[in-house]
Short mmCIF file of C-alpha atoms and ligand atoms in Angstrom, two decimals:
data_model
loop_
_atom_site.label_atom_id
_atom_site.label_comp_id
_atom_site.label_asym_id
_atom_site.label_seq_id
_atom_site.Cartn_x
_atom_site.Cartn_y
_atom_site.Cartn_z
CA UNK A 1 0.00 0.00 0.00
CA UNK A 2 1.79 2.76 -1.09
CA UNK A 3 -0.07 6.48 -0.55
CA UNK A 4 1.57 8.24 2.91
CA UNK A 5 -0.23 10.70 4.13
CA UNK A 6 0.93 13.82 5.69
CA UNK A 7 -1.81 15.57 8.19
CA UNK A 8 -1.04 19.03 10.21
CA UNK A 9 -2.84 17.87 13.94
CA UNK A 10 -3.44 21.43 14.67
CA UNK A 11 -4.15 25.03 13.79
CA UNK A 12 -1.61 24.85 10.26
CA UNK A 13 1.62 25.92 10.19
CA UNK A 14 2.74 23.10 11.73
CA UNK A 15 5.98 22.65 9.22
CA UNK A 16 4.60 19.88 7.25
CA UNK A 17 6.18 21.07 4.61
CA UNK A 18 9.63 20.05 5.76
CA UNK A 19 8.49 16.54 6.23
CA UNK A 20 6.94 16.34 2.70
CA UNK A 21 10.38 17.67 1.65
CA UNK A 22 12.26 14.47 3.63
CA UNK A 23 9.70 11.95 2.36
CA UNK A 24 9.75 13.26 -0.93
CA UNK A 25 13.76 11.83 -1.08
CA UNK A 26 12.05 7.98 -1.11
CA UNK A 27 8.63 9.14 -3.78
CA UNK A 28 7.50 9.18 -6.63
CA UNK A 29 4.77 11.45 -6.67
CA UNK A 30 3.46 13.91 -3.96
CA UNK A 31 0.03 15.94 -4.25
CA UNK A 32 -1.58 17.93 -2.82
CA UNK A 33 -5.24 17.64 -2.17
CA UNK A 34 -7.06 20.74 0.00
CA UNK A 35 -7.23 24.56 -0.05
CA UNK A 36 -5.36 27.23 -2.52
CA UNK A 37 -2.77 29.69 -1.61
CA UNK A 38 -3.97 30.80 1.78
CA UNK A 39 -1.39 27.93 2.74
CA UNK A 40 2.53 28.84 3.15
CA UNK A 41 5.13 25.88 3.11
CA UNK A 42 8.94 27.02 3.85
CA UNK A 43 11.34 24.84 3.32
CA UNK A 44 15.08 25.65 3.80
CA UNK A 45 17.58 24.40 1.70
CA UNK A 46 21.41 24.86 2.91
CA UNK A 47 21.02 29.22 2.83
CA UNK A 48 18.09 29.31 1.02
CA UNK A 49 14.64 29.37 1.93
CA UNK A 50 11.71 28.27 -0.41
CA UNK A 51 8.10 30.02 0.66
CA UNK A 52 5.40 27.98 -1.37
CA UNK A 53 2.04 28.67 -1.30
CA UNK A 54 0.06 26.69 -3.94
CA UNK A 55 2.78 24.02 -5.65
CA UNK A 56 3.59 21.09 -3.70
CA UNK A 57 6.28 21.19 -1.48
CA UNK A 58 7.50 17.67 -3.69
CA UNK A 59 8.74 20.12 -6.36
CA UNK A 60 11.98 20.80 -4.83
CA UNK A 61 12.72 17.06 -5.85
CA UNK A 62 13.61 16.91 -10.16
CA UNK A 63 12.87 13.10 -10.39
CA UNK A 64 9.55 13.89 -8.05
CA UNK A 65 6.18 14.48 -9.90
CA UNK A 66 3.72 17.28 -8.23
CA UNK A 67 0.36 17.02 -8.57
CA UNK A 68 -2.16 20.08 -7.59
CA UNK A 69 -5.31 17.65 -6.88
CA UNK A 70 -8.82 18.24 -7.38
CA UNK A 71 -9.87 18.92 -3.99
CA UNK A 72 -7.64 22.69 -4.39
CA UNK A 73 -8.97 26.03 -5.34
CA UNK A 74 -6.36 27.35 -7.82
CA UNK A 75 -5.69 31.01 -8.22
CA UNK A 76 -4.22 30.75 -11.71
CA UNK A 77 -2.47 34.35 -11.58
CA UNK A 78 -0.93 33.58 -8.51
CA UNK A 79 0.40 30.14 -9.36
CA UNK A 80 1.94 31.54 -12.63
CA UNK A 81 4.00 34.40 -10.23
CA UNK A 82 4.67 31.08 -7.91
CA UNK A 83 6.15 28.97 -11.18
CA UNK A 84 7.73 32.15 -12.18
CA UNK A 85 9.63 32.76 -8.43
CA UNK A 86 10.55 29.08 -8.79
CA UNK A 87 12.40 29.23 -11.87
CA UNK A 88 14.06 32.48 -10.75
CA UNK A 89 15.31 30.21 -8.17
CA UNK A 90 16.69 27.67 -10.64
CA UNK A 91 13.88 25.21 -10.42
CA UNK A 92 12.38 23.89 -13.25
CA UNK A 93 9.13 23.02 -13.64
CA UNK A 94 7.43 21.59 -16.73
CA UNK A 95 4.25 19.52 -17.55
CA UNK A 96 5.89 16.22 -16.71
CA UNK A 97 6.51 16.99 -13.33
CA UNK A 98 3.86 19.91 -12.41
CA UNK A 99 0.31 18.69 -12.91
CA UNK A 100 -3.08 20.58 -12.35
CA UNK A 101 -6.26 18.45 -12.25
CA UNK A 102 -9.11 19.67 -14.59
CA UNK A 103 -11.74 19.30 -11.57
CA UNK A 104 -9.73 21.70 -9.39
CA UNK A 105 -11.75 25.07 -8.62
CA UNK A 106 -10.43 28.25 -9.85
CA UNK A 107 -10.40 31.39 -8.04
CA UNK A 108 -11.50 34.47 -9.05
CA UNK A 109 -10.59 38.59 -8.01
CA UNK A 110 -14.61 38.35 -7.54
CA UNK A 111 -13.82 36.00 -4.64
CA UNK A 112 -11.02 37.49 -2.91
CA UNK A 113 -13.12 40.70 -3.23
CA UNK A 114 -16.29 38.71 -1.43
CA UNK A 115 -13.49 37.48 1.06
CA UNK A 116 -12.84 40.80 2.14
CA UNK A 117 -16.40 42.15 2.13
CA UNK A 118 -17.65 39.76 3.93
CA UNK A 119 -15.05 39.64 6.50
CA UNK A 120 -15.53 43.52 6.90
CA UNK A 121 -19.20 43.19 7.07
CA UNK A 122 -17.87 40.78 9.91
CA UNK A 123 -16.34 43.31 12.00
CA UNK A 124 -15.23 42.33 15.32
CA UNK A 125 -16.89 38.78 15.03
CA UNK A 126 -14.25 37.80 11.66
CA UNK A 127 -12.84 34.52 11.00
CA UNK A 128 -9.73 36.33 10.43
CA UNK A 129 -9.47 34.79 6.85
CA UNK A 130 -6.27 34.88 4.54
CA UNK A 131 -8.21 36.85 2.29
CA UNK A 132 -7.16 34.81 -0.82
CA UNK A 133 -10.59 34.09 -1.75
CA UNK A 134 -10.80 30.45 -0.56
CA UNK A 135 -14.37 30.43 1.21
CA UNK A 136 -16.02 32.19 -1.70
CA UNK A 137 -14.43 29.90 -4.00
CA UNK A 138 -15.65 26.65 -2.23
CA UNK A 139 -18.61 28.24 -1.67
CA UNK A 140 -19.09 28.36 -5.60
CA UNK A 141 -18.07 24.73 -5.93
CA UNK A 142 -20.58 23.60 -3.51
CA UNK A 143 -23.09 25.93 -5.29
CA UNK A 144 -22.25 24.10 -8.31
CA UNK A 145 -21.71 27.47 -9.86
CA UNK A 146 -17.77 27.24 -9.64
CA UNK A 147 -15.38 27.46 -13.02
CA UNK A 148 -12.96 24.15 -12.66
CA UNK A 149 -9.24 24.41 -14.08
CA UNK A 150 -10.46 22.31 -16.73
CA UNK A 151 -12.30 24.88 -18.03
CA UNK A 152 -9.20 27.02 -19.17
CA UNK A 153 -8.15 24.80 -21.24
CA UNK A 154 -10.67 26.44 -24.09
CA UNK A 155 -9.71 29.79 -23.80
CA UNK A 156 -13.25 30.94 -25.30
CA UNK A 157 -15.23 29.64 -23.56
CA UNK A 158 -13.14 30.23 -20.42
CA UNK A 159 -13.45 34.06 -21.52
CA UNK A 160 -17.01 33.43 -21.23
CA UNK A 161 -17.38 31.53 -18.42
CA UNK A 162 -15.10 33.93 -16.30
CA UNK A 163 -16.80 36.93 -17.19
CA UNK A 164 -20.70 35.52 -16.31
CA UNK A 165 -18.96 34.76 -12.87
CA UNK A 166 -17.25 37.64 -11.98
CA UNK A 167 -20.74 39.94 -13.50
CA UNK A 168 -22.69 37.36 -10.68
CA UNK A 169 -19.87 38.34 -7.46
CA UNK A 170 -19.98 42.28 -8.63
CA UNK A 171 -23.82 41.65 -8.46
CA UNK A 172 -22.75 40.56 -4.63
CA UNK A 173 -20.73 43.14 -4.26
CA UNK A 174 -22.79 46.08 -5.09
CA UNK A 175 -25.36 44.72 -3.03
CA UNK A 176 -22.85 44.97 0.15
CA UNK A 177 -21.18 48.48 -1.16
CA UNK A 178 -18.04 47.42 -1.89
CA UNK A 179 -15.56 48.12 -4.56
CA UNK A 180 -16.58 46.18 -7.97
CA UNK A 181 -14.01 44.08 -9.99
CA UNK A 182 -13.05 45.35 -12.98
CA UNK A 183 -13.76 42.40 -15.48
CA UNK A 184 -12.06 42.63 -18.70
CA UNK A 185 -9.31 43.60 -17.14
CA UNK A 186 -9.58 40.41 -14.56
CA UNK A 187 -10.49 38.48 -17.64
CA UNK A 188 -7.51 39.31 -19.67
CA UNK A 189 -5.07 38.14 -16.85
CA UNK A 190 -6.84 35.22 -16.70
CA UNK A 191 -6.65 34.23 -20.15
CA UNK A 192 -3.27 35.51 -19.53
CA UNK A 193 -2.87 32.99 -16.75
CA UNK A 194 -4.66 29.89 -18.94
CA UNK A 195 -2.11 30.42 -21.77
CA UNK A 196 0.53 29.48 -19.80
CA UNK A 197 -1.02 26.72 -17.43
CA UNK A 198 -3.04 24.77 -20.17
CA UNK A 199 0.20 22.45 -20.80
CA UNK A 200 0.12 21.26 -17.11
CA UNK A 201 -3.95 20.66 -16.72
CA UNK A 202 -4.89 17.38 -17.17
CA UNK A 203 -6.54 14.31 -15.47
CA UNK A 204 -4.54 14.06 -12.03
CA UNK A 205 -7.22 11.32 -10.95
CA UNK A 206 -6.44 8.64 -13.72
CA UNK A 207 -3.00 9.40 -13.58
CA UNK A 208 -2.29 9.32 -9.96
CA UNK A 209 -4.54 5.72 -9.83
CA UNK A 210 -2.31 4.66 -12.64
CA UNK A 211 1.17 5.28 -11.23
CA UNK A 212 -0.55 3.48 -7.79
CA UNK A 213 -1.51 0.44 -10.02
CA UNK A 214 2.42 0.83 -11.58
CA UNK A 215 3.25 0.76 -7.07
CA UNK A 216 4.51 4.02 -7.23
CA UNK A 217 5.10 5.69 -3.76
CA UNK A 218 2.97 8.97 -3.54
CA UNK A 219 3.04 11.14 -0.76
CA UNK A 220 -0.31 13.47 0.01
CA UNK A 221 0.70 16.61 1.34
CA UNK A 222 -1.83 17.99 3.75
CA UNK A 223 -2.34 22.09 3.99
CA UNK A 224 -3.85 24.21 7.17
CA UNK A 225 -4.60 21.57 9.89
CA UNK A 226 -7.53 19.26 11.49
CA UNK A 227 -8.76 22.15 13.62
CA UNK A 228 -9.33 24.42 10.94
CA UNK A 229 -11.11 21.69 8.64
CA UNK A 230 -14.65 22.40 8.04
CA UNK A 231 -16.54 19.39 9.24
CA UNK A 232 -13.74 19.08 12.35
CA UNK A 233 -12.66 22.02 13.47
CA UNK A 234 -13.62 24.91 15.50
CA UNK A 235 -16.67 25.66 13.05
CA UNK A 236 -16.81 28.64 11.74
CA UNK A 237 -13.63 29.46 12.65
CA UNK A 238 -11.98 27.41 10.13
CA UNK A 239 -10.57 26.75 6.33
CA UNK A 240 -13.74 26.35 3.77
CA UNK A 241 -11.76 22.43 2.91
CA UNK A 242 -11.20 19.09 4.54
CA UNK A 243 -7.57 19.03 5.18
CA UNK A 244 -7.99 15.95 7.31
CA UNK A 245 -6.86 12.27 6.10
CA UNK A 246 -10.47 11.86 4.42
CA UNK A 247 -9.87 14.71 2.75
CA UNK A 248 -6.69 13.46 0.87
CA UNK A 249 -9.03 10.51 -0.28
CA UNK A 250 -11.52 13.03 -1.81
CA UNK A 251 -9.04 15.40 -2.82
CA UNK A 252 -7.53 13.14 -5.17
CA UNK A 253 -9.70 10.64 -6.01
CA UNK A 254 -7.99 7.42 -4.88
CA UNK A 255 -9.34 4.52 -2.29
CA UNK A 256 -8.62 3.79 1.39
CA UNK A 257 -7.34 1.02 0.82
CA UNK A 258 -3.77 2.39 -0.74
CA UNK A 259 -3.22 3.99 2.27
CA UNK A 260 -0.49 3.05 4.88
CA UNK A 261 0.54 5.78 6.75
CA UNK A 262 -0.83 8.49 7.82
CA UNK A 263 1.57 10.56 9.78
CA UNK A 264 0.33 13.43 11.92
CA UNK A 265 2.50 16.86 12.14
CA UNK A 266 2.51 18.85 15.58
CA UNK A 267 4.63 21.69 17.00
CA UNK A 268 6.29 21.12 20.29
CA UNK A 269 3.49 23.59 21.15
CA UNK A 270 0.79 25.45 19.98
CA UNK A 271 -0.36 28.01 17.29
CA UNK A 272 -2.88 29.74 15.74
CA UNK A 273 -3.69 32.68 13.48
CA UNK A 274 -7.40 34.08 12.93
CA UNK A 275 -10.45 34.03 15.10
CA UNK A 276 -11.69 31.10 17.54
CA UNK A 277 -11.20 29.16 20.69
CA UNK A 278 -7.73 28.04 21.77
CA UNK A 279 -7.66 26.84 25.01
CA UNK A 280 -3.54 26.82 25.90
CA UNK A 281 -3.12 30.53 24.25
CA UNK A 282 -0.76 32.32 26.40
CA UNK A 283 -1.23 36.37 26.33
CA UNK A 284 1.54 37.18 28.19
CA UNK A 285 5.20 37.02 27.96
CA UNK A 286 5.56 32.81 27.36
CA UNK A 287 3.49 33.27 24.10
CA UNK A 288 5.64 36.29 23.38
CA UNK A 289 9.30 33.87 24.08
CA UNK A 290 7.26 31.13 21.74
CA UNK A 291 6.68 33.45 18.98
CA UNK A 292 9.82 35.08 18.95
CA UNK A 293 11.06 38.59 17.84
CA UNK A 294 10.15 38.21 13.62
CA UNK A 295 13.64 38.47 12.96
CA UNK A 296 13.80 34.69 11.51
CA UNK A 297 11.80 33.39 9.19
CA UNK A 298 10.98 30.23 11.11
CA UNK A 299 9.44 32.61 13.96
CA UNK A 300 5.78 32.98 14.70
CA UNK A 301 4.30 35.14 11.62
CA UNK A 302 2.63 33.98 8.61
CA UNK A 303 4.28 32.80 5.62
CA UNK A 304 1.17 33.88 3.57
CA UNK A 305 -0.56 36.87 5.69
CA UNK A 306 2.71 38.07 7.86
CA UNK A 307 0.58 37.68 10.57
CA UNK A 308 2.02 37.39 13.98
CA UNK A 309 0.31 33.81 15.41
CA UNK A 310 -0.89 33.11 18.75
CA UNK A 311 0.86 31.03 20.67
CA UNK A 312 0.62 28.51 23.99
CA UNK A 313 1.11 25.34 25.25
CA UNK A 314 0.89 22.59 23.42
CA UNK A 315 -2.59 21.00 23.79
CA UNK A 316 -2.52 17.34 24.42
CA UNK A 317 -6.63 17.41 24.46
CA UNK A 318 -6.77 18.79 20.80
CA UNK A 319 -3.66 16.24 19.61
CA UNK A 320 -5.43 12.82 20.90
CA UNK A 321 -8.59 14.46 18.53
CA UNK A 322 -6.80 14.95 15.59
CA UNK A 323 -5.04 10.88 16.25
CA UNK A 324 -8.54 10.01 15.95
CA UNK A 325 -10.51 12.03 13.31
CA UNK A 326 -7.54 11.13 10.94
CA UNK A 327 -6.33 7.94 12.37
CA UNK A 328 -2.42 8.96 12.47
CA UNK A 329 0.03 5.77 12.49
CA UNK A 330 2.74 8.12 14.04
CA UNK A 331 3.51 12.02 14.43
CA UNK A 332 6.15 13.84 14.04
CA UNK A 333 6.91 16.96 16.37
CA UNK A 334 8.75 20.01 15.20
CA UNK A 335 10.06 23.15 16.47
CA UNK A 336 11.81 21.17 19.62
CA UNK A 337 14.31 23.95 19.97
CA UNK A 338 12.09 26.36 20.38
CA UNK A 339 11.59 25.30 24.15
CA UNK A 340 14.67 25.55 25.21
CA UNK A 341 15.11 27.56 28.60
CA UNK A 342 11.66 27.32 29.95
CA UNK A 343 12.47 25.73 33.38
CA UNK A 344 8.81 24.45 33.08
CA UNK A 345 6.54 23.01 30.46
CA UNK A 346 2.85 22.65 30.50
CA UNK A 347 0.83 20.08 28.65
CA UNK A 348 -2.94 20.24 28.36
CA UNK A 349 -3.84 16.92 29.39
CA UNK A 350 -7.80 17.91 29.63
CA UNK A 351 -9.86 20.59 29.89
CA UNK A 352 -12.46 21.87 32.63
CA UNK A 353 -15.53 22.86 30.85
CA UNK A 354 -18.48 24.43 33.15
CA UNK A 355 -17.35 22.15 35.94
CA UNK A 356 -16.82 19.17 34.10
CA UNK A 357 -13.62 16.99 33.65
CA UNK A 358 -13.16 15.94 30.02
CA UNK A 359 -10.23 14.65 28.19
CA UNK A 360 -11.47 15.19 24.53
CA UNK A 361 -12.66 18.44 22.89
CA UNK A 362 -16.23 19.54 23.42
CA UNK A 363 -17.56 19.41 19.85
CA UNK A 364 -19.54 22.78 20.10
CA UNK A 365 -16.98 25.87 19.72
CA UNK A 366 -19.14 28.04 22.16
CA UNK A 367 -18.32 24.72 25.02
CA UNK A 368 -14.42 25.19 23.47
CA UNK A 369 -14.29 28.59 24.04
CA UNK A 370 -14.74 28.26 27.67
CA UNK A 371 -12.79 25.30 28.30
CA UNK A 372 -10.18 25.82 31.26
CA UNK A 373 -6.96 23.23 29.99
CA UNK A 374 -5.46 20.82 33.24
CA UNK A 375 -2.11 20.96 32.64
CA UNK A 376 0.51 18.35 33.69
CA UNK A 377 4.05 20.60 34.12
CA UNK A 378 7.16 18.57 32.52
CA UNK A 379 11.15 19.69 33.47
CA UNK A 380 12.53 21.73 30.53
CA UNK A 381 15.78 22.38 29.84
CA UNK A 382 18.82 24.66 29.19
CA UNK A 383 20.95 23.06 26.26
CA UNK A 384 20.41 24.35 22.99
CA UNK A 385 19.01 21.64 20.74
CA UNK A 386 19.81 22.93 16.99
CA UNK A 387 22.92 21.03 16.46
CA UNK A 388 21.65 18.03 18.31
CA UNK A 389 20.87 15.30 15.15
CA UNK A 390 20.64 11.65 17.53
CA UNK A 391 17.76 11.24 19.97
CA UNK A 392 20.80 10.25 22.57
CA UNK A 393 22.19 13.55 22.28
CA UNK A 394 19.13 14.98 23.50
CA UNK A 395 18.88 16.45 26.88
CA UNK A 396 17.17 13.96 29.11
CA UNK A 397 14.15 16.32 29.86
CA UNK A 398 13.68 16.91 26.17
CA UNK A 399 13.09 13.09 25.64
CA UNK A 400 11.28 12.61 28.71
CA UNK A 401 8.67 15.77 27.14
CA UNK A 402 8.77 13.88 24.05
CA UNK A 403 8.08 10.22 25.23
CA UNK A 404 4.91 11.53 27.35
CA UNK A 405 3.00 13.44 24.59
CA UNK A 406 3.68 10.00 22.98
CA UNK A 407 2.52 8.28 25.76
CA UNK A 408 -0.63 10.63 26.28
CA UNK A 409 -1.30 9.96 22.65
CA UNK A 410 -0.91 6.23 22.62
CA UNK A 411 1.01 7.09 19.30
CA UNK A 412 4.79 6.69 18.21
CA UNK A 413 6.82 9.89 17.60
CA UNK A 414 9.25 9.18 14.54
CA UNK A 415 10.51 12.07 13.59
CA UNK A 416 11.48 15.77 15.35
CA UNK A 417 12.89 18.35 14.15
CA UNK A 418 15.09 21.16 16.14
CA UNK A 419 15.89 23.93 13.68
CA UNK A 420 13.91 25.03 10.11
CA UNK A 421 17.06 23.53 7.79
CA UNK A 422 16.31 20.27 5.63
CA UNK A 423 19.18 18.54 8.01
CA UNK A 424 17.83 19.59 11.97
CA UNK A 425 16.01 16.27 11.63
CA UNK A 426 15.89 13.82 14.38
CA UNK A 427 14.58 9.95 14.83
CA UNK A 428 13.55 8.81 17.23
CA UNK A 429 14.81 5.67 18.16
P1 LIG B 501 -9.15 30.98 4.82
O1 LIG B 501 -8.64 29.62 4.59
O2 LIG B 501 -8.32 32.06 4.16
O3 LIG B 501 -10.60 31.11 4.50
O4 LIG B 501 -9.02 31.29 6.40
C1 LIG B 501 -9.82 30.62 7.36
C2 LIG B 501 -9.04 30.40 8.65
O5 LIG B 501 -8.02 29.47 8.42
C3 LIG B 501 -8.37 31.65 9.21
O6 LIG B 501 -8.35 31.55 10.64
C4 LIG B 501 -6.94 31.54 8.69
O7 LIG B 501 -6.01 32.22 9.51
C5 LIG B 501 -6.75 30.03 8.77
N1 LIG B 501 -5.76 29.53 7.80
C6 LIG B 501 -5.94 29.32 6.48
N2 LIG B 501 -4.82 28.82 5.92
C7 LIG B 501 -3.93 28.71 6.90
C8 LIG B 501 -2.57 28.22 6.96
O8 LIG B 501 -1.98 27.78 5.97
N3 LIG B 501 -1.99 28.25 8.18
C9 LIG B 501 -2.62 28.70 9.29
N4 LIG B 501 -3.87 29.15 9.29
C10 LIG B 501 -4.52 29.17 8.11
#
């Protein structure tokens, strides 16, 4: 069974795209199945640092196909200035190994205009969206009124199609007062756009079943997390997809049954960016130390938004969740270093909720929201882990952290990482 999939266990951003990088080394294929370019993957090469947002992370591999899988929404403008950054960095990508499926949804200025109006009209009540467009653009394909990528592949028609749907969202948008889209001129990037993407759109379903049947190894690359998915996360605070293992299934269009891992990423504590519940945030100065100053790249602010995150301890409660709604085989931790120094550590082993004792996540967000976390404190330590690359070498505290969460889980830890560099790996042995 040869389809791994990769799964961020909590609020994105947990560095998943690091791990796709690693597993890439040993794939054939890796593709991605949810979401559009509110999602930012950095990966760090030696000195330099890749920021994706739409391609898979896979790409960084030559002998590695990508595939961009149906269950995306595609902003075709953006993913030409994305191929465009890429081959300014000396990667080269062509229709052998980039490939866009024809079902994937396409995202229009008339959504990332709705985006913004409607988070406006939100006021103080706002998800806190990326403003790339994504719910609008789901919202379409669930309306059955969406364009697919398959549709720029007749550039006619396309001009057509693109300019009935942006006439319907400036409809929307007059209705709420805001600013119109101005559609020939959105309708001439487009076409723009579909010129030079119509090489790379095909069939991703048929082909990605064929190179299964073939036994090649393909590696599903999971965007925003399992709290933010929109049947299982902190509804409505959350992404308009289903990044969650089901989700991968859907998103590409394979079976179950190809599936034998399905690895779980975490960070050694917790984030989030937007609106909504999160029990473990820390106001105060130990979120501050966890987000750190914005002078690195790896620190607390958003690759897409430049956000700065919110930040806490990590929450065990929310982790043994995500093990189930996804059914992770193992999980791999990251940003280890990062708690370096704290003489304490708090895990969130379960939450108080009106009284109550409860070890798993109440499954209303207005019961989440005032859910007081039980913590269970941990030793830290001093030693700074970035050059540590054997489990052995690690402080004894730092394992001991490591081996309860896996404990609390019931789930093996394979893999940490201590530092945002392709090489700060660890296994754990
Ligand atoms: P949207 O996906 O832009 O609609 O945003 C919905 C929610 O998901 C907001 O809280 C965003 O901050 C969050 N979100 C979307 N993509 C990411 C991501 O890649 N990392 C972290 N949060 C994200």
């Amino acid at each position: 069974m040869p389809v791994t999939i990769l799964i961020g266990a909590q609020w994105g951003d947990e560095g998943k795209g690091r791990f796709v990088d690693w597993l890439a080394g040993s794939a054939q294929v890796v593709a991605r199945y949810s979401g559009g370019d509110n999602a930012g993957h950095t990966v760090a090469v030696g000195q330099k640092v890749y920021k994706l947002h739409l391609i898979p992370s896979g790409v960084l591999h030559s002998e590695v196909v990508s595939i961009m899988g149906n269950g995306m929404v595609i902003n075709p403008v953006n993913l030409v200035k994305e191929m465009d950054y890429l081959a300014g960095e000396g990667i080269n990508i062509t229709p052998e190994t980039l490939r866009i499926s024809t079902r994937a949804h396409v995202i229009t200025p008339g959504h990332i205009a709705l985006d913004k109006a409607r988070e406006a009209q939100l006021g103080a009540g706002a998800i806190g969206t990326t403003l790339r467009g994504i719910g609008p653009a789901y919202f379409d394909k669930t309306g059955r009124t969406g364009i697919r990528m398959g549709d720029l592949l007749d550039v006619e028609v396309f001009a057509d199609t693109m300019t009935a749907a942006l006439e319907r969202s400036n409809a929307q948008l007059a209705q709420m007062g805001a600013e119109l889209v101005d559609v020939p001129a959105a309708v001439q990037a487009y076409v723009d756009a579909a010129d030079r993407l119509r090489p790379f759109i095909q069939d991703t379903t048929l082909y990605i079943n064929q190179r299964l049947q073939e036994g090649a190894r393909v590696v599903s690359e999971g965007a925003q997390g399992t709290l933010l998915d929109v049947d299982h996360g902190t509804y409505p605070f959350v992404t308009s997809s289903s990044p969650t293992s089901g989700g991968a299934l859907t998103g590409l269009g394979f079976g179950p049954t190809h599936v034998d891992r399905v690895i779980g990423v975490a960070k050694a504590f917790s984030t989030r960016v937007g609106g909504g519940p999160m029990p473990t945030e820390q106001q105060n100065e130990i979120g501050a130390r966890l987000r750190g100053t914005g002078e690195n790249f790896w620190d607390e602010y958003g690759t897409t938004t430049g956000r700065a995150r919110r930040c806490g301890w990590l929450d065990v409660v929310m982790l043994r969740y995500a093990a189930m709604v996804n059914g992770f085989t193992e999980l791999a931790l990251t940003k280890l270093d990062v708690l370096s120094g704290f003489e304490t550590l708090q895990l969130a082993v379960g939450y108080d909720v009106d009284g109550q004792h409860v070890t798993t996540p109440p499954s209303t967000t207005y019961q989440l929201a005032r859910a007081v976390p039980i913590y269970e404190t941990l030793h830290g330590w001093e030693a700074d882990l970035t050059g540590v690359r054997s489990w052995g070498d690690l402080p004894v505290e730092a394992r001991q952290y490591v081996s309860r969460i896996s404990e609390l889980l019931e789930l093996p830890i394979r893999m940490l990482s201590v530092g945002p560099e392709r090489t700060q790996l660890i296994q754990v042995s």
